[in-house]
PDB file of C-alpha atoms in Angstrom:
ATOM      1  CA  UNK A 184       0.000   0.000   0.000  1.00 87.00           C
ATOM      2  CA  UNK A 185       1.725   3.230  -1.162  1.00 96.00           C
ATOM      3  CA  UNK A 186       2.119   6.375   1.851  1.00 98.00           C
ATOM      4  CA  UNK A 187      -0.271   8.726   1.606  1.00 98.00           C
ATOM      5  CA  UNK A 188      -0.506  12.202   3.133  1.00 98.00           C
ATOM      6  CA  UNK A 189      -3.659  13.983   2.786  1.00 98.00           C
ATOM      7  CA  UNK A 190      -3.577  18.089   2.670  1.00 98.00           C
ATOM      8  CA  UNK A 191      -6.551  20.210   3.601  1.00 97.00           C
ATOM      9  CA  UNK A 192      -8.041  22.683   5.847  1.00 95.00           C
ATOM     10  CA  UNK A 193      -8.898  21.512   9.324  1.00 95.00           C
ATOM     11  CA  UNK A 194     -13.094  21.447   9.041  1.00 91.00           C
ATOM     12  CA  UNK A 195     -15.451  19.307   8.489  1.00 88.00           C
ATOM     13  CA  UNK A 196     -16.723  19.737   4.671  1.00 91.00           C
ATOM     14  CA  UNK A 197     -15.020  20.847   1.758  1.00 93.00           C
ATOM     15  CA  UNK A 198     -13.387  19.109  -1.539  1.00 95.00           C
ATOM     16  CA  UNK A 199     -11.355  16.685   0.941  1.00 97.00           C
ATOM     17  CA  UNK A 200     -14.124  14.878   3.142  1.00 97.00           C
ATOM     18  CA  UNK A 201     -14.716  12.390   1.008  1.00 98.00           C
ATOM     19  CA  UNK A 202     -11.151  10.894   0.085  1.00 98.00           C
ATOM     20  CA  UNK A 203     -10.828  11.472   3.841  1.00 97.00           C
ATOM     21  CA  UNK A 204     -14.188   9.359   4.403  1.00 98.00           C
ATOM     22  CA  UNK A 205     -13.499   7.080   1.806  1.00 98.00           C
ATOM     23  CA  UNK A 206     -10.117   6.561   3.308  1.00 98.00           C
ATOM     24  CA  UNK A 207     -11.495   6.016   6.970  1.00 97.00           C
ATOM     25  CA  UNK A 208     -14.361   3.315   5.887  1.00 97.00           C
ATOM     26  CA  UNK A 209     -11.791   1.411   3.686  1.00 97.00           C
ATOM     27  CA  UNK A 210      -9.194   1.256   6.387  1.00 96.00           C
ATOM     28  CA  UNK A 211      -6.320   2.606   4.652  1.00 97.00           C
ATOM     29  CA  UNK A 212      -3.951   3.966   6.307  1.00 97.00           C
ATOM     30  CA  UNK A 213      -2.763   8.135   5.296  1.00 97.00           C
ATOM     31  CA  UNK A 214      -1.268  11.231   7.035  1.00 97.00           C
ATOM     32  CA  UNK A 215      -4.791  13.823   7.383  1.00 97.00           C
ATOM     33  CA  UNK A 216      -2.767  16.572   7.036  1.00 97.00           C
ATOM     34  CA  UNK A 217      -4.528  19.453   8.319  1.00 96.00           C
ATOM     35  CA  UNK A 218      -3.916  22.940   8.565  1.00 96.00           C
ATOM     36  CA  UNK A 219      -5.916  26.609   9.309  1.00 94.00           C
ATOM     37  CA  UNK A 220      -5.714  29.236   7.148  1.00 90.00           C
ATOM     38  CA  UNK A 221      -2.458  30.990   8.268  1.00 92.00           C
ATOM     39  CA  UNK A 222      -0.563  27.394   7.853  1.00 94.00           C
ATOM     40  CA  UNK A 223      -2.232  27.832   4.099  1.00 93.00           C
ATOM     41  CA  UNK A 224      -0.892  30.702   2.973  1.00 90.00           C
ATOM     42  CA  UNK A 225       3.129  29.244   3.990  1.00 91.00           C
ATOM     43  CA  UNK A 226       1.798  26.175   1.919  1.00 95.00           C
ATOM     44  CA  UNK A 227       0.019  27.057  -1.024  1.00 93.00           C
ATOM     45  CA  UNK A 228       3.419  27.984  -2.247  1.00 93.00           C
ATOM     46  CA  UNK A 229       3.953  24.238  -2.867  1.00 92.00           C
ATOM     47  CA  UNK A 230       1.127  22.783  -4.400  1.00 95.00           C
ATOM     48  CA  UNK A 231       0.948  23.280  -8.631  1.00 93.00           C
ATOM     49  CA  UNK A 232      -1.999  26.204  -8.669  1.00 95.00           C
ATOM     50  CA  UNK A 233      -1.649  27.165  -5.089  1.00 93.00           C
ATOM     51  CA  UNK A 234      -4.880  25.351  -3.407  1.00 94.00           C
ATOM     52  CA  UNK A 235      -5.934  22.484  -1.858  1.00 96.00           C
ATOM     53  CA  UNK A 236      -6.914  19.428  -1.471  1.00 97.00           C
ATOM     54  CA  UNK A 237      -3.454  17.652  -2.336  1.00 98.00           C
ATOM     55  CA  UNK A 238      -2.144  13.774  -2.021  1.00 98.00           C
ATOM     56  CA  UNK A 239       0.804  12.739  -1.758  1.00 98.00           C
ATOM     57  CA  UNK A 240       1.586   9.491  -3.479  1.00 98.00           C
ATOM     58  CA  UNK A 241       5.378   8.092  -2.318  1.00 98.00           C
ATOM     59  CA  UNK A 242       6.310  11.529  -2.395  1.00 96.00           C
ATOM     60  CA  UNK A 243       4.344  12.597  -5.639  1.00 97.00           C
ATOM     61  CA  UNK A 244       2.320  15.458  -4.962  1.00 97.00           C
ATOM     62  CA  UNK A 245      -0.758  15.055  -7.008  1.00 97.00           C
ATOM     63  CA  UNK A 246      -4.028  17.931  -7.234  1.00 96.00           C
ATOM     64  CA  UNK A 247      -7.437  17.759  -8.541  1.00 95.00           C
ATOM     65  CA  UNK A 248     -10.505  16.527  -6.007  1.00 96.00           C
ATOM     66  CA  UNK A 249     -11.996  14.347  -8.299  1.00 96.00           C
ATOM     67  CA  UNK A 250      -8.782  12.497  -9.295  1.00 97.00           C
ATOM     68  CA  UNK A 251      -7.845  11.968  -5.674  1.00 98.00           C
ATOM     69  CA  UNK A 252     -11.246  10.577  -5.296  1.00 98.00           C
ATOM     70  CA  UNK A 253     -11.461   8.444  -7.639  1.00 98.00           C
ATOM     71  CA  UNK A 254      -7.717   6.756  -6.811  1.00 98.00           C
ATOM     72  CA  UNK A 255      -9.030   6.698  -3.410  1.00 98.00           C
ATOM     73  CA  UNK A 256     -12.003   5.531  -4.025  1.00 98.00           C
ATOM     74  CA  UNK A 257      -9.930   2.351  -5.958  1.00 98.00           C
ATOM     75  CA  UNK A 258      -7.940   1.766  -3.258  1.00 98.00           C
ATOM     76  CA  UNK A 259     -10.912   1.318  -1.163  1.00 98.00           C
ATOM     77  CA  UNK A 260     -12.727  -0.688  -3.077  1.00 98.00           C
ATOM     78  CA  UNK A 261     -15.542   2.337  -3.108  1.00 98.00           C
ATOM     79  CA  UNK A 262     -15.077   2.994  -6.886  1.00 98.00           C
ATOM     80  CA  UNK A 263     -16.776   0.869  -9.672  1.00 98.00           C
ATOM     81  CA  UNK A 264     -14.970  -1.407 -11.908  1.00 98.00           C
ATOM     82  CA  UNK A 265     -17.427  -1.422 -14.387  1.00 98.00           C
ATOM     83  CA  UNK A 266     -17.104   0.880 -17.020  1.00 98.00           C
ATOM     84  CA  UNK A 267     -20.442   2.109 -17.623  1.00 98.00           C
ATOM     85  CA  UNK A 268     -20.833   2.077 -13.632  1.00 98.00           C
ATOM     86  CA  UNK A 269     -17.945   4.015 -13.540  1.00 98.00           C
ATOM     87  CA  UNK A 270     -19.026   6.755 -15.579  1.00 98.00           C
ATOM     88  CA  UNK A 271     -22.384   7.239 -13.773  1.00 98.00           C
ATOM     89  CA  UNK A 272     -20.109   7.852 -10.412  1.00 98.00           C
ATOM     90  CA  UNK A 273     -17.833  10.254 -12.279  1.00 98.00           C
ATOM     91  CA  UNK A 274     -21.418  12.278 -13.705  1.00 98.00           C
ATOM     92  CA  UNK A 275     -22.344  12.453 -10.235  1.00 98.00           C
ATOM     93  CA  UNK A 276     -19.245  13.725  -8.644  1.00 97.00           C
ATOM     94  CA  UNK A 277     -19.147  16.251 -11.498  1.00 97.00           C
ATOM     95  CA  UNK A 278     -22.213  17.632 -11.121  1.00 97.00           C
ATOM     96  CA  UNK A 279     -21.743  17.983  -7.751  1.00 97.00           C
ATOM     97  CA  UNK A 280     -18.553  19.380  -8.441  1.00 95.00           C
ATOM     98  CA  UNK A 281     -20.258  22.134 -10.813  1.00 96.00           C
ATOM     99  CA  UNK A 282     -22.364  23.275  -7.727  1.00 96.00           C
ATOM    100  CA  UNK A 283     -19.612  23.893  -5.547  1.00 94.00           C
ATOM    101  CA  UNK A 284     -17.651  25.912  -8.860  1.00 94.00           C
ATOM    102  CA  UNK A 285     -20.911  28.076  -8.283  1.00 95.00           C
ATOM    103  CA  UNK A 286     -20.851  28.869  -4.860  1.00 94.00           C
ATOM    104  CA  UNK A 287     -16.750  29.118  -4.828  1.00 92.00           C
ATOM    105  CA  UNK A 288     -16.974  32.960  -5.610  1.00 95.00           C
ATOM    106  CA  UNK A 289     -19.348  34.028  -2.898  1.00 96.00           C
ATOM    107  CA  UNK A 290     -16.727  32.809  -0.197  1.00 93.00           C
ATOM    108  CA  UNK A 291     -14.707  35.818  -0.675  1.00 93.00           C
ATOM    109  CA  UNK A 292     -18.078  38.052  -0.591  1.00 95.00           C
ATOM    110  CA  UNK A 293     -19.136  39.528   2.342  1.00 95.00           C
ATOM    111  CA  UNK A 294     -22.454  41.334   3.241  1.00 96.00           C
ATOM    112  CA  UNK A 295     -25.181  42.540   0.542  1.00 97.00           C
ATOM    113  CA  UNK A 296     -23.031  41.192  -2.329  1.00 97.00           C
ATOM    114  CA  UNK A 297     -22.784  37.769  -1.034  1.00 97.00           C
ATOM    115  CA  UNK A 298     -26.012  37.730   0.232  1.00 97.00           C
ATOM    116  CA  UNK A 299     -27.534  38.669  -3.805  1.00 97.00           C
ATOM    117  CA  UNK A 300     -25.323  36.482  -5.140  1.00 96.00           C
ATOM    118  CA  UNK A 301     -26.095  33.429  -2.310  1.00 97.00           C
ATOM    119  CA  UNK A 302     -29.730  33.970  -2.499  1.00 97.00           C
ATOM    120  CA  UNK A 303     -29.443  34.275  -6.787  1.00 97.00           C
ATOM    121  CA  UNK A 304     -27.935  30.634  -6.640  1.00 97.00           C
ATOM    122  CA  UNK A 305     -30.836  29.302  -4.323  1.00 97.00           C
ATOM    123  CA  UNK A 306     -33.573  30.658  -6.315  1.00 96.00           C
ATOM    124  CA  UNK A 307     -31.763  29.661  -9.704  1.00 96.00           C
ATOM    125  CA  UNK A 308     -28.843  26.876 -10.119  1.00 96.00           C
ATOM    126  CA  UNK A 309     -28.944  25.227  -6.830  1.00 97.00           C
ATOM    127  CA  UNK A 310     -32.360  23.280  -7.112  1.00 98.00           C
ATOM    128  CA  UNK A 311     -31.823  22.430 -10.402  1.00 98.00           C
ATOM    129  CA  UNK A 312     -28.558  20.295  -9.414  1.00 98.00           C
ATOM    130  CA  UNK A 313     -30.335  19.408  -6.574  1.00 98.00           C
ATOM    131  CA  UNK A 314     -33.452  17.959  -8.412  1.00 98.00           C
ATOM    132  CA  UNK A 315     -31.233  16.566 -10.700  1.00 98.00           C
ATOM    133  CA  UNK A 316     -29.525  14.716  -8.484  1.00 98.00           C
ATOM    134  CA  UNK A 317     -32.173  13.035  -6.488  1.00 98.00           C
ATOM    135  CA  UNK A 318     -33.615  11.712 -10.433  1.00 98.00           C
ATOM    136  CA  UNK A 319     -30.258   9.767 -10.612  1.00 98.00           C
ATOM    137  CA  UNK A 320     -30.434   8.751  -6.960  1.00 98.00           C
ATOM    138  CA  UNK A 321     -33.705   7.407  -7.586  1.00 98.00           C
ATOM    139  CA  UNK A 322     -33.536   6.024 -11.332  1.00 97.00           C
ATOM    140  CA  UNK A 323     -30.810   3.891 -10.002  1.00 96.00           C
ATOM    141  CA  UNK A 324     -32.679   2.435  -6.958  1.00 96.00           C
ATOM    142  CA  UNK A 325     -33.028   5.184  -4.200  1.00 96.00           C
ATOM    143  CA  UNK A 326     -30.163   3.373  -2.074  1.00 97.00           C
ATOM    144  CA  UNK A 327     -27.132   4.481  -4.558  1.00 98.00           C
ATOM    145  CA  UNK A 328     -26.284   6.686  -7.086  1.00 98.00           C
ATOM    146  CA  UNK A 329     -23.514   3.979  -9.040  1.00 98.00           C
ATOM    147  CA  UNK A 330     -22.602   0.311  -8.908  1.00 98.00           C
ATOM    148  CA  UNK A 331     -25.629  -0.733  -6.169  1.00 97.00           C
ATOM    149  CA  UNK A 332     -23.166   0.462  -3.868  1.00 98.00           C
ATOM    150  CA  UNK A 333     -21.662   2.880  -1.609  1.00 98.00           C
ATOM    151  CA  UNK A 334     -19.040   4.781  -4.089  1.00 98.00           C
ATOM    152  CA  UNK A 335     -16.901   7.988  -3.716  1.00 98.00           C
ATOM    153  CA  UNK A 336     -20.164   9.232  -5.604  1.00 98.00           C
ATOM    154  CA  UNK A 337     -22.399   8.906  -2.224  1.00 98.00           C
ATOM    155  CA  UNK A 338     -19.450  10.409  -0.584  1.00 98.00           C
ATOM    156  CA  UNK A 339     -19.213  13.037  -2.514  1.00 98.00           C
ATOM    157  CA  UNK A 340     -23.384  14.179  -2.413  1.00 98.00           C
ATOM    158  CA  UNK A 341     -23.058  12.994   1.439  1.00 98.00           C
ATOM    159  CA  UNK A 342     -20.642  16.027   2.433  1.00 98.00           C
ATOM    160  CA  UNK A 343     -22.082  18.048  -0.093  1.00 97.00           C
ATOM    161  CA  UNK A 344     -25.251  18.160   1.593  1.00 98.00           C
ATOM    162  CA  UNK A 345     -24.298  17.809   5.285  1.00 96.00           C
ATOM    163  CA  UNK A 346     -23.072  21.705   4.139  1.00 96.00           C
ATOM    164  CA  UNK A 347     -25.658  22.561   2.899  1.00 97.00           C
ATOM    165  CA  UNK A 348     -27.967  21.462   5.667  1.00 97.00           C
ATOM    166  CA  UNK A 349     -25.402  22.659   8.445  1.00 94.00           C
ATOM    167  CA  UNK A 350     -26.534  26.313   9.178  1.00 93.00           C
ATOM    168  CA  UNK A 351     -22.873  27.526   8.493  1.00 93.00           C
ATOM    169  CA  UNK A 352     -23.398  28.587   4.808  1.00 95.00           C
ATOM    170  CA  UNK A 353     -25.053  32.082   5.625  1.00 95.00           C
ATOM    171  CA  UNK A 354     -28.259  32.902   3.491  1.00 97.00           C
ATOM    172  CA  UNK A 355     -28.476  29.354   2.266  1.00 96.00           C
ATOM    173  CA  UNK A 356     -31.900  27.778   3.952  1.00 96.00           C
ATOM    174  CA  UNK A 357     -31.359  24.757   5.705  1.00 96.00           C
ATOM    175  CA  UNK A 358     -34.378  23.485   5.038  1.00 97.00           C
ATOM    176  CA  UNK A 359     -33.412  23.656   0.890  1.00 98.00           C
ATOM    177  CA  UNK A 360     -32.569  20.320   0.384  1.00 98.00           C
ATOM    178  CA  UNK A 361     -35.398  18.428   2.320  1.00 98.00           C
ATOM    179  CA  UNK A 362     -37.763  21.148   0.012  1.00 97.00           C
ATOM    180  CA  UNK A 363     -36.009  20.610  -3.315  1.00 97.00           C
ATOM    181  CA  UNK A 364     -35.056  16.696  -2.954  1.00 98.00           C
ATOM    182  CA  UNK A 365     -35.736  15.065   0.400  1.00 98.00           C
ATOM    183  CA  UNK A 366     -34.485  11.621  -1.057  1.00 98.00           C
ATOM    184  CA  UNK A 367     -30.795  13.502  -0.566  1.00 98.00           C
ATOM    185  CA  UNK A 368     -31.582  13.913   2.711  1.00 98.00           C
ATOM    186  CA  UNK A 369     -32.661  10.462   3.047  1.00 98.00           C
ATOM    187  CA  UNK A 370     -29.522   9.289   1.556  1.00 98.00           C
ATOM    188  CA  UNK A 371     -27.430  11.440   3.626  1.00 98.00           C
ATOM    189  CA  UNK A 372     -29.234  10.000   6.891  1.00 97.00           C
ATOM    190  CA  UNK A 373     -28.190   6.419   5.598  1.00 97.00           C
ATOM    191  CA  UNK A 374     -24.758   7.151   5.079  1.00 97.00           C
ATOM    192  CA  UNK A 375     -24.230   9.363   8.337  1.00 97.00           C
ATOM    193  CA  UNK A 376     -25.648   5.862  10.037  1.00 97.00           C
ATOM    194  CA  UNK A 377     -23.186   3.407   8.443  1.00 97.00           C
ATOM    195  CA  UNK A 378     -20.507   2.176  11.464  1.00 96.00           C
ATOM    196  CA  UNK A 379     -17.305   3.728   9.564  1.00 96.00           C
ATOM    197  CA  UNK A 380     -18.978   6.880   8.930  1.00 97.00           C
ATOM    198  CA  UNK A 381     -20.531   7.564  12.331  1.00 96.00           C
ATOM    199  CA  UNK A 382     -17.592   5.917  14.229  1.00 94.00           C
ATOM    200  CA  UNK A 383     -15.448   8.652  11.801  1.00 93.00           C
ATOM    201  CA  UNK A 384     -17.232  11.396  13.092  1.00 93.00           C
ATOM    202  CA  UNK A 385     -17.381  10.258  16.728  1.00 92.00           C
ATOM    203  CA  UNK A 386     -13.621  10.567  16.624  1.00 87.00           C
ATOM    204  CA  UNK A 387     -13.901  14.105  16.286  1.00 84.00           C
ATOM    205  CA  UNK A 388     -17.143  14.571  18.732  1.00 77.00           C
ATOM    206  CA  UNK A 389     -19.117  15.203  16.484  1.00 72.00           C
TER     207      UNK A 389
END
């Protein structure tokens, strides 16, 4: 098994919880680098377009979200083999991926302008992934969104909306999801129960 070392910021959430997840359930072994936002700025000077998440592979430094995902998620065993299966999880993952593009900018917003431009993605964008999601979610059997499964792709729409729902996005409802696509919510619930996820979060007292 190659040495990994996993570099993020120290929350909950964000482009890293699921290779961290998906790490955790499948019992592989990694450094969870973590680090606050003054650590950041000494390290961004490091990594190839100055963000985060990074892996280290051996040594290699490697970027992307959705390519550490889906090597983690082979490692794990949480990644189809199938290629057609495989291709639904990556769809998913992008999409998902999409959203968060959307939102990125209204991070370094404050006040009104954030605000407008938060509220213009909740009454536009947002419910449309959203909706969009729960179809797949349901087309392929309510339970999974890929392989009849748990994938990187459940990951993925797990932490996505466990933000969402969590009260710390400011003038994004928390009731959006259960109004737009409860069956998320349900999904979330199922995955937040599973031993390696809840025993993951105990850890951390949460």
């Amino acid at each position: 098994m190659p040495t990994l070392r996993l570099s993020y910021f120290d929350f909950h959430g964000g482009r890293a919880e699921p290779a961290r997840l998906a790490l955790h359930i499948g019992g592989v072994a990694f450094e969870d680098h973590r680090m606050d936002y003054a650590a950041f700025g000494a390290f961004r000077s490091s990594t190839p377009f100055g963000q985060v998440p990074t892996l280290e592979v051996d040594g290699v430094l490697v970027t992307q979200s959705d390519a550490i995902n889906r090597y983690v998620g082979k490692l794990t065993g949480l990644y189809p083999t199938d290629p057609f299966q495989a291709l639904l999880c990556d769809e998913v993952a992008y999409v998902v991926e999409d959203a968060g593009v959307k939102m990125g900018p209204t991070f370094r917003m404050t006040g009104e302008a954030q605000k407008e431009a938060r509220l213009a993605l909740v009454n536009g964008s947002m419910p449309v992934y959203l909706a969009w999601l729960q179809k797949q979610l349901l087309a392929h059997g309510g339970e999974y969104f890929a392989d009849n499964r748990l994938t990187v792709a459940d990951l993925k729409v797990f932490v996505d909306v466990r933000g969402l729902n969590s009260g710390r996005l400011d003038h994004i409802p928390t009731d959006l999801v259960e109004r737009v696509a409860p069956a998320l919510n349900a999904h979330a619930q199922r995955i937040a129960a599973l031993p390696a996820v809840a025993a993951y979060y105990a850890k951390f007292g949460l």
